Amino acid sequence: MKEIDYNKQAWNLLAEDHYHHFKKRLTERNSIINENIMGELGEIKDLTMIHLQCNTGADTISLARSGLKKIVGVDLSDQNILFANRLKKDFQLDNVDFIESNVLTLNQIHQDTYDIVFTSEGVLGWLPDLKQWARVVKSLLKEDGFFYVYDSHPFFHMFDEEALAKNQVLIRYDYFDGKADMDFPIGGYASESKSHENYWWNHKMSDIINALIEAGLKIEYVHEFDTLFWNAGNMKEIKPGLFQHPKFHGKIPMSYSIKASHQ
């Protein structure tokens, strides 16, 4: 699929910059994962986890340091995996492994199961097929395990980014249009923005939930937050890794989480 190929090429451009950025942050702090995620994951010591769409592995490293017995990071970008393995070596962790794979075809090459299937922060919009994604999630999950996703809210993605930074709410993108949105800028949150053709799908909240249900998973909860995990413009960092817009505090859902398990 050409869109997936272009996305892989685009993320490859960012990988080395991300490696240097996150190596510095992980040297300064034991974990860079925000408290919303860690609070909802609960006690993970001695469990096994697979981290889908792990980028260059910074969150994977953070989770490994939280006492997991084993964690496996998966990413589409070969350069992301190259630098993720470099981070693993830098921090001398032996409970971490990385796999280069399109998440949608991961079950063709990997059949292990885990206590936790995890994905977070800017992930689902890069996937064109949520039904296949949910089937892969289920295939990776132990019978008594759970799946967890924390991501930016589809409702938030309707808004014009430049207007929001000026305290204005303007609808720019369709909520119900499932077609890919093509753009050229990519990155900018952990490195300078690069330019390469890339594609994003703004899936409806109902599509995300129903894909998991259709795959045979039970929704334990859906939570929504008025904080975001990057500064989308004129936002304040109220806690490490959590940004809030002063004008729209309590008014706009900006991120969400879902926990699901076997029926």
C-alpha positions as MATLAB code, in Angstrom:
seq = 'MKEIDYNKQAWNLLAEDHYHHFKKRLTERNSIINENIMGELGEIKDLTMIHLQCNTGADTISLARSGLKKIVGVDLSDQNILFANRLKKDFQLDNVDFIESNVLTLNQIHQDTYDIVFTSEGVLGWLPDLKQWARVVKSLLKEDGFFYVYDSHPFFHMFDEEALAKNQVLIRYDYFDGKADMDFPIGGYASESKSHENYWWNHKMSDIINALIEAGLKIEYVHEFDTLFWNAGNMKEIKPGLFQHPKFHGKIPMSYSIKASHQ';
ca = [
       0.000    0.000    0.000;
       1.633    3.211   -1.164;
       0.409    5.260    1.823;
       2.102    2.876    4.269;
       5.307    2.935    2.211;
       5.355    6.739    2.206;
       4.744    6.823    5.954;
       7.652    4.454    6.535;
       9.932    6.671    4.461;
       8.745    9.770    6.320;
       9.369    8.276    9.776;
      12.777    7.044    8.676;
      13.768   10.678    8.173;
      13.064   11.459   11.844;
      14.622    8.420   13.479;
      18.141    9.631   14.218;
      16.963   13.008   15.540;
      14.437   11.237   17.769;
      17.132    8.918   19.053;
      19.311   11.804   20.233;
      16.340   13.702   21.715;
      15.000   10.762   23.685;
      18.403    9.484   24.765;
      18.952   12.835   26.468;
      15.540   12.735   28.136;
      15.985    9.142   29.309;
      19.372   10.042   30.748;
      17.755   12.813   32.772;
      14.645   10.866   33.844;
      13.849    7.235   34.527;
      10.564    7.451   32.607;
       9.051    9.879   30.123;
       5.547    8.377   30.205;
       2.852   10.674   31.549;
       0.979    9.949   34.767;
      -2.365    9.375   33.028;
      -0.935    6.314   31.321;
       1.027    4.972   34.270;
      -1.911    5.427   36.616;
      -4.234    3.481   34.342;
      -1.755    0.694   33.584;
      -1.442    0.026   37.301;
       1.130   -2.394   38.693;
       3.061   -3.913   35.785;
       6.061   -5.377   37.610;
       7.000   -8.870   36.389;
       4.419   -8.810   33.564;
       5.052   -9.135   29.829;
       4.078   -6.442   27.327;
       4.167   -5.759   23.604;
       4.353   -2.087   22.589;
       2.850   -1.453   19.151;
       4.077    1.513   17.050;
       6.947    2.145   19.434;
       8.836    4.770   17.360;
      12.495    4.763   18.462;
      11.649    2.932   21.666;
      11.801    5.680   24.280;
       8.486    4.727   25.896;
       9.441    1.062   25.564;
      12.618    1.774   27.529;
      10.614    3.706   30.145;
       8.225    0.791   30.595;
      11.085   -1.696   30.789;
      12.534    0.339   33.647;
       9.180    0.016   35.476;
       9.881   -3.608   36.276;
       8.373   -5.538   33.374;
       9.638   -9.076   32.987;
       9.774   -8.572   29.217;
       8.694   -5.954   26.697;
       8.791   -6.110   22.900;
       8.566   -2.925   20.819;
       7.219   -3.025   17.263;
       7.495   -0.362   14.581;
       7.067   -0.031   10.822;
      10.217    2.053   10.342;
      13.474    0.126    9.974;
      15.389    3.225   11.080;
      13.215    3.548   14.192;
      14.062   -0.048   15.090;
      17.755    0.525   14.365;
      17.868    3.424   16.822;
      15.576    1.676   19.315;
      18.136   -1.113   19.527;
      20.825    1.523   20.009;
      18.860    2.933   22.965;
      18.578   -0.571   24.385;
      22.351   -0.922   24.160;
      22.945    2.572   25.579;
      20.934    1.796   28.698;
      22.047   -1.859   28.934;
      18.589   -3.386   29.227;
      18.130   -7.117   28.746;
      14.327   -7.262   29.137;
      13.668   -5.377   25.859;
      13.493   -6.573   22.255;
      12.397   -4.819   19.079;
      10.699   -6.059   15.894;
      10.452   -4.238   12.569;
       6.961   -4.838   11.198;
       3.809   -3.234    9.901;
       1.451   -3.702   12.857;
      -1.316   -4.801   10.485;
       0.717   -7.827    9.361;
       2.538   -8.532   12.630;
       0.508  -11.688   13.324;
       2.012  -13.246   10.185;
       5.513  -13.240   11.698;
       4.952  -13.140   15.470;
       2.706  -15.476   17.464;
       3.769  -14.824   21.074;
       1.136  -13.584   23.537;
       1.470  -11.031   26.338;
      -0.093   -9.865   29.586;
      -0.464   -6.360   28.135;
      -0.794   -5.120   24.563;
       0.029   -1.405   24.654;
       0.024    1.512   22.225;
       0.026    5.243   22.845;
       0.435    8.854   21.786;
      -0.101    9.577   18.114;
      -0.588    6.051   16.831;
      -3.938    4.992   15.363;
      -4.112    7.749   12.757;
      -1.226    6.112   10.891;
      -3.246    2.910   10.355;
      -5.744    2.575    7.481;
      -7.530   -0.569    8.729;
      -8.718   -0.625   12.336;
     -10.546   -3.939   11.990;
      -7.333   -5.727   11.052;
      -5.482   -3.803   13.765;
      -7.961   -5.029   16.383;
      -7.624   -8.634   15.166;
      -3.846   -8.371   15.571;
      -4.290   -6.908   19.062;
      -6.453   -9.842   20.104;
      -3.997  -12.376   18.660;
      -1.225  -10.953   20.853;
      -3.195  -10.980   24.089;
      -3.104  -13.696   26.748;
      -6.486  -14.935   27.916;
      -6.168  -13.078   31.229;
      -4.357  -10.045   29.786;
      -5.561   -6.622   28.692;
      -5.149   -4.142   25.868;
      -4.550   -0.424   26.491;
      -4.477    2.537   24.105;
      -3.905    6.208   24.948;
      -4.130    8.593   22.014;
      -5.222   11.990   20.764;
      -8.999   12.348   20.500;
     -10.650   12.120   17.044;
     -12.851   15.102   17.977;
      -9.750   17.217   18.629;
      -8.406   16.364   15.173;
     -11.249   18.227   13.475;
      -9.895   21.615   14.521;
      -7.632   24.035   12.687;
      -4.309   23.890   14.543;
      -3.288   27.498   13.830;
      -6.673   28.851   14.931;
      -6.580   26.834   18.165;
      -3.236   28.404   19.015;
      -4.991   31.783   18.683;
      -7.811   30.760   21.058;
     -10.227   30.124   18.195;
     -12.167   26.968   17.398;
     -12.559   26.412   13.668;
     -13.535   23.124   12.029;
     -10.982   22.250    9.343;
     -11.148   18.471    8.971;
     -14.076   16.063    8.576;
     -14.982   13.772   11.445;
     -16.925   11.253    9.359;
     -14.610   11.143    6.339;
     -12.458    8.028    6.549;
     -10.222    8.908    3.622;
      -6.516    9.503    4.194;
      -5.377   13.081    4.682;
      -2.131   13.672    2.777;
       0.430   16.138    4.066;
       4.159   16.844    3.805;
       5.367   18.142    7.191;
       6.056   15.408    9.729;
       7.566   15.483   13.206;
       8.409   18.674   15.031;
       7.685   17.463   18.560;
      11.072   15.820   19.192;
      13.108   17.233   16.321;
      12.863   19.786   13.565;
       9.964   19.067   11.226;
      10.864   17.196    8.026;
       9.114   17.190    4.666;
       7.925   13.979    3.050;
       4.579   12.833    1.682;
       2.659   11.121    4.504;
      -0.886    9.972    5.254;
      -3.146   10.173    8.313;
      -6.590    8.644    8.912;
      -8.813   10.363   11.505;
     -10.849    7.395   12.698;
     -14.094    8.088   14.534;
     -14.230    7.119   18.203;
     -16.997    4.655   17.379;
     -14.798    2.995   14.737;
     -12.029    2.449   17.285;
     -14.369    0.985   19.908;
     -16.378   -1.127   17.452;
     -13.230   -2.587   15.859;
     -12.168   -3.917   19.254;
     -15.646   -5.279   19.992;
     -15.901   -6.920   16.558;
     -12.531   -8.610   17.134;
     -13.999  -10.253   20.231;
     -12.701   -7.966   22.954;
     -14.677   -6.538   25.877;
     -14.376   -2.816   26.575;
     -13.466   -2.280   30.229;
     -13.587    1.533   30.011;
     -13.277    4.592   27.791;
     -11.806    7.706   29.437;
     -11.453   11.197   27.963;
      -9.064   13.975   28.964;
      -8.797   17.725   28.330;
      -5.004   17.389   28.200;
      -2.758   16.551   25.267;
       0.676   14.936   25.124;
       2.232   17.688   23.024;
       1.876   21.459   22.856;
      -0.538   22.046   19.996;
      -0.170   25.828   20.396;
      -0.685   28.241   23.287;
      -0.889   25.353   25.764;
       0.705   25.031   29.198;
       2.485   21.962   30.523;
       0.559   21.303   33.718;
       2.397   18.051   34.510;
       5.326   16.335   32.778;
       4.182   15.381   29.299;
       0.636   16.748   29.733;
      -0.443   20.024   28.104;
      -3.657   21.963   28.662;
      -5.172   24.881   26.770;
      -6.112   27.604   29.301;
      -9.168   28.744   27.347;
     -10.545   25.296   26.523;
      -9.843   23.564   29.831;
     -12.818   21.302   30.556;
     -14.457   22.106   27.207;
     -12.743   20.006   24.515;
     -11.676   16.341   24.703;
      -8.082   16.241   23.527;
      -7.047   12.680   24.344;
      -8.649    9.404   25.394;
      -7.818    5.956   26.706;
      -9.432    2.565   26.226;
      -8.875   -0.653   28.153;
     -10.142   -3.930   26.728;
      -9.830   -7.632   27.517;
     -11.038  -11.010   26.242;
     -14.762  -11.705   26.426;
];
